[in-house]
């Protein structure tokens, strides 16, 4: 039996020298709290963040100046098409400033929660590095104390925002503290217009803490805004197993002075144990004078918390596993699923661009917000096939959070039904679109893309209750908006000289913006394929929930639109006909994301299931595209896997190119010719803390091992015969959990568990041979049509599938 925990343990992250840089530190987390353990030559530093802790100030100015979509559309339409840029028009240039004003404020943003410093005397202690066991989230810092090996063990509780530490020897026995001082450091980039932090130190109890209020209201004249019932706060506190004292220390100028207000000397000897805790919420629930209790830092408490954390990790890894003949691919799979578990947890705020790790200006650019043109969606792509569907629920909660303001925007700005989801959003209460700029803010495809994974959640689980209670409303509201948008007079009628319903205006994925004469602003490929996906999902959802009668008007409108749907934009190239991102585009343009292959993914229209002509068109598009890098490590390689043409060796090299010292992958530039030039720093995204979105890398490997997006399971569609592979309980569309082993190019075992009793469909891996399906000792009736095996299942039953010897 495949033990996923043991496999994960073989892919530990190890550094054999000090790791002073944030991006060299060991990544820990519980889905709420995040921690980065850095090992300096003179101290251990742990940087803290939390998905719930944000600078929640919000600017919503100029509501009366934004106007309506119709008003702005008419004014933009009046700008001469001969202009090179719309900003040549004075009105438009001024309007952009007004529309961008709120977003140019430095808030909202994730707020770093501070740093713990445990210092030691380098004459007595040497820091060697760390070992991070991704099987159980345990980080061991390696030290030499008086020449003898000593270890600082660190782990996060998985259900409480606590981090535990202790020191042991090579036999695991507790040892005296190697540390002589402790300090908490509030984030150095804390704005001056926020309230000053307050501190509390209890030397007798070994406690140091600070509390930071995060106001709801904007600052006034550089001073914090007035107190508000919605103000938030957090407290970072550490409690050590010994007493502390104020002491003097040598200052920079060579004189002696007292330690800082949040720094103390560690005076007690004996076994070292410490607990770090983050408390966060409404400021009224984080009182200044009475901090929440921190568990006593004792060995027994450490052991109990450790056992609980290990049990949580065992449960996590039991959901699925892989054993691959290619160790690099296996390492990518396990490490990134480890990172995902550290970053995301049900009941906690959905992560933005950077998840729960931040320090100074790392993890805060672009407001750390929700970018709905792939960045926010991508981290969750792997949750379905990896059988970690629960990790998708924070995204679902985020969509539900955005729904009221998105519906209001559709009504007030667009004067249409439904919901228009924003380009950029925050986990704070909003009363207007946070980015009402008619460039990227008019990317219409973001609305269907925002709700797409809610439909995937249903198809991979067949959870009817989820569909009815959590998914249907956002899908329906997005559908109603797209119906109204495509059937209004400006998008359909005589002016188009056809009978089609167009998506106009729109903006291709961050490529051209809005252009004079709307040159590249109609029927983008992303708009068309994602809207078609949305419409088909809505049709099927209505069938599943028996709502055809109540939704008859919308269903009739969808049928009319799909019957008169625009042609997808294509161009002739040296490799044949290819898709382009928008009509009239020159083929060969350098994209910033794989915009001409979106019908493969996320559109899921084309792939190995396609007819020869459609497949050739999709394959030509993939092979002819150029991508500048920075938005494609998962995205483009997933598309290649869906086409069955991913070069796994090249994929591994690209992952290695993007890999940071901490084992996570950032986004790196691949080529000039698009937005980048020869003086661009090709690693510029890494220094900002971009890595969360690439925790979806396991989905690329999953799609090489198994695909099921059409409702038919296809085994090893992009896997070399010479590389053995085994996987357990990967999730397939239809609520199936699939376990399979292939050796020497032959399927040796195949077991399919049915959660909901759906009909199972499987491309036969034994073409030319009959197939036997067994449920226990009973043989199951099988039909085979055009190479597809079909058999009925019962809920909760497992089925063994093999080639028949008869």
Short mmCIF file of C-alpha atoms in Angstrom, two decimals, residues 370-378 381 395 414 419-424 435 437 439-453 456 474 478-479 481-482 485-486 502-514 520-535 565 568-569 580-582 585 591-596 598-599 601-603 605 631 635 639:
data_model
loop_
_atom_site.label_atom_id
_atom_site.label_comp_id
_atom_site.label_asym_id
_atom_site.label_seq_id
_atom_site.Cartn_x
_atom_site.Cartn_y
_atom_site.Cartn_z
CA UNK A 370 -7.86 39.08 -5.41
CA UNK A 371 -6.91 39.38 -9.08
CA UNK A 372 -9.72 37.60 -10.88
CA UNK A 373 -8.00 37.11 -14.24
CA UNK A 374 -6.31 33.85 -13.15
CA UNK A 375 -4.17 34.68 -10.09
CA UNK A 376 -6.88 34.04 -7.52
CA UNK A 377 -8.30 30.98 -9.30
CA UNK A 378 -5.06 29.14 -10.05
CA UNK A 381 -7.02 24.17 -9.67
CA UNK A 395 -12.40 30.31 -2.53
CA UNK A 414 -24.10 48.32 -15.99
CA UNK A 419 -23.41 40.01 -11.12
CA UNK A 420 -20.31 41.47 -12.71
CA UNK A 421 -17.29 40.27 -10.74
CA UNK A 422 -14.44 42.75 -10.38
CA UNK A 423 -10.93 42.62 -11.75
CA UNK A 424 -9.55 43.34 -8.30
CA UNK A 435 -11.10 48.84 -9.78
CA UNK A 437 -11.01 51.38 -14.63
CA UNK A 439 -9.05 48.91 -19.18
CA UNK A 440 -8.56 45.76 -17.14
CA UNK A 441 -11.77 46.54 -15.26
CA UNK A 442 -13.70 45.76 -18.45
CA UNK A 443 -12.25 42.25 -18.80
CA UNK A 444 -15.62 40.57 -19.13
CA UNK A 445 -14.25 37.02 -19.03
CA UNK A 446 -13.43 37.46 -15.34
CA UNK A 447 -17.11 37.08 -14.45
CA UNK A 448 -17.56 33.54 -15.82
CA UNK A 449 -14.03 32.64 -14.68
CA UNK A 450 -14.77 33.67 -11.11
CA UNK A 451 -17.59 31.14 -10.76
CA UNK A 452 -16.16 28.36 -12.92
CA UNK A 453 -14.59 26.35 -10.11
CA UNK A 456 -16.03 21.97 -10.97
CA UNK A 474 -23.26 32.86 -8.11
CA UNK A 478 -23.01 35.52 -13.61
CA UNK A 479 -25.16 33.91 -16.30
CA UNK A 481 -25.25 39.29 -16.50
CA UNK A 482 -23.70 37.64 -19.56
CA UNK A 485 -24.50 41.97 -21.81
CA UNK A 486 -24.61 39.94 -25.02
CA UNK A 502 -21.18 39.45 -29.32
CA UNK A 503 -19.17 40.08 -26.18
CA UNK A 504 -18.46 43.75 -26.62
CA UNK A 505 -16.65 45.67 -25.41
CA UNK A 506 -14.14 43.54 -23.59
CA UNK A 507 -10.39 43.39 -23.03
CA UNK A 508 -8.09 40.43 -23.74
CA UNK A 509 -6.06 39.27 -20.71
CA UNK A 510 -3.84 42.26 -19.88
CA UNK A 511 -2.57 42.69 -23.39
CA UNK A 512 -4.03 45.70 -25.16
CA UNK A 513 -6.33 47.42 -22.74
CA UNK A 514 -9.15 49.47 -24.16
CA UNK A 520 -9.12 44.71 -30.02
CA UNK A 521 -12.15 44.86 -27.78
CA UNK A 522 -14.72 42.41 -29.07
CA UNK A 523 -15.18 38.65 -28.76
CA UNK A 524 -11.95 37.79 -27.01
CA UNK A 525 -11.11 34.11 -27.02
CA UNK A 526 -11.12 34.03 -23.20
CA UNK A 527 -14.54 35.68 -23.12
CA UNK A 528 -16.04 33.29 -25.63
CA UNK A 529 -14.77 30.01 -24.25
CA UNK A 530 -15.41 30.87 -20.59
CA UNK A 531 -18.87 32.25 -21.28
CA UNK A 532 -19.76 29.10 -23.19
CA UNK A 533 -18.52 27.05 -20.23
CA UNK A 534 -20.69 29.15 -17.92
CA UNK A 535 -23.80 28.78 -20.06
CA UNK A 565 -22.46 32.48 -31.14
CA UNK A 568 -13.58 32.13 -32.35
CA UNK A 569 -10.75 34.40 -33.55
CA UNK A 580 -5.47 34.23 -31.41
CA UNK A 581 -6.61 36.07 -28.30
CA UNK A 582 -8.86 38.49 -30.18
CA UNK A 585 -4.57 40.20 -33.75
CA UNK A 591 1.45 37.00 -24.56
CA UNK A 592 1.72 37.57 -20.85
CA UNK A 593 -0.44 34.50 -20.23
CA UNK A 594 -1.33 31.64 -22.62
CA UNK A 595 -4.30 33.52 -24.05
CA UNK A 596 -4.55 31.75 -27.41
CA UNK A 598 -7.57 28.96 -23.35
CA UNK A 599 -10.08 26.77 -25.19
CA UNK A 601 -7.93 25.15 -20.39
CA UNK A 602 -9.79 26.67 -18.64
CA UNK A 603 -12.37 26.48 -21.44
CA UNK A 605 -13.51 22.66 -25.13
CA UNK A 631 1.94 33.84 -15.59
CA UNK A 635 -1.23 27.50 -16.73
CA UNK A 639 -2.74 23.13 -21.27
#
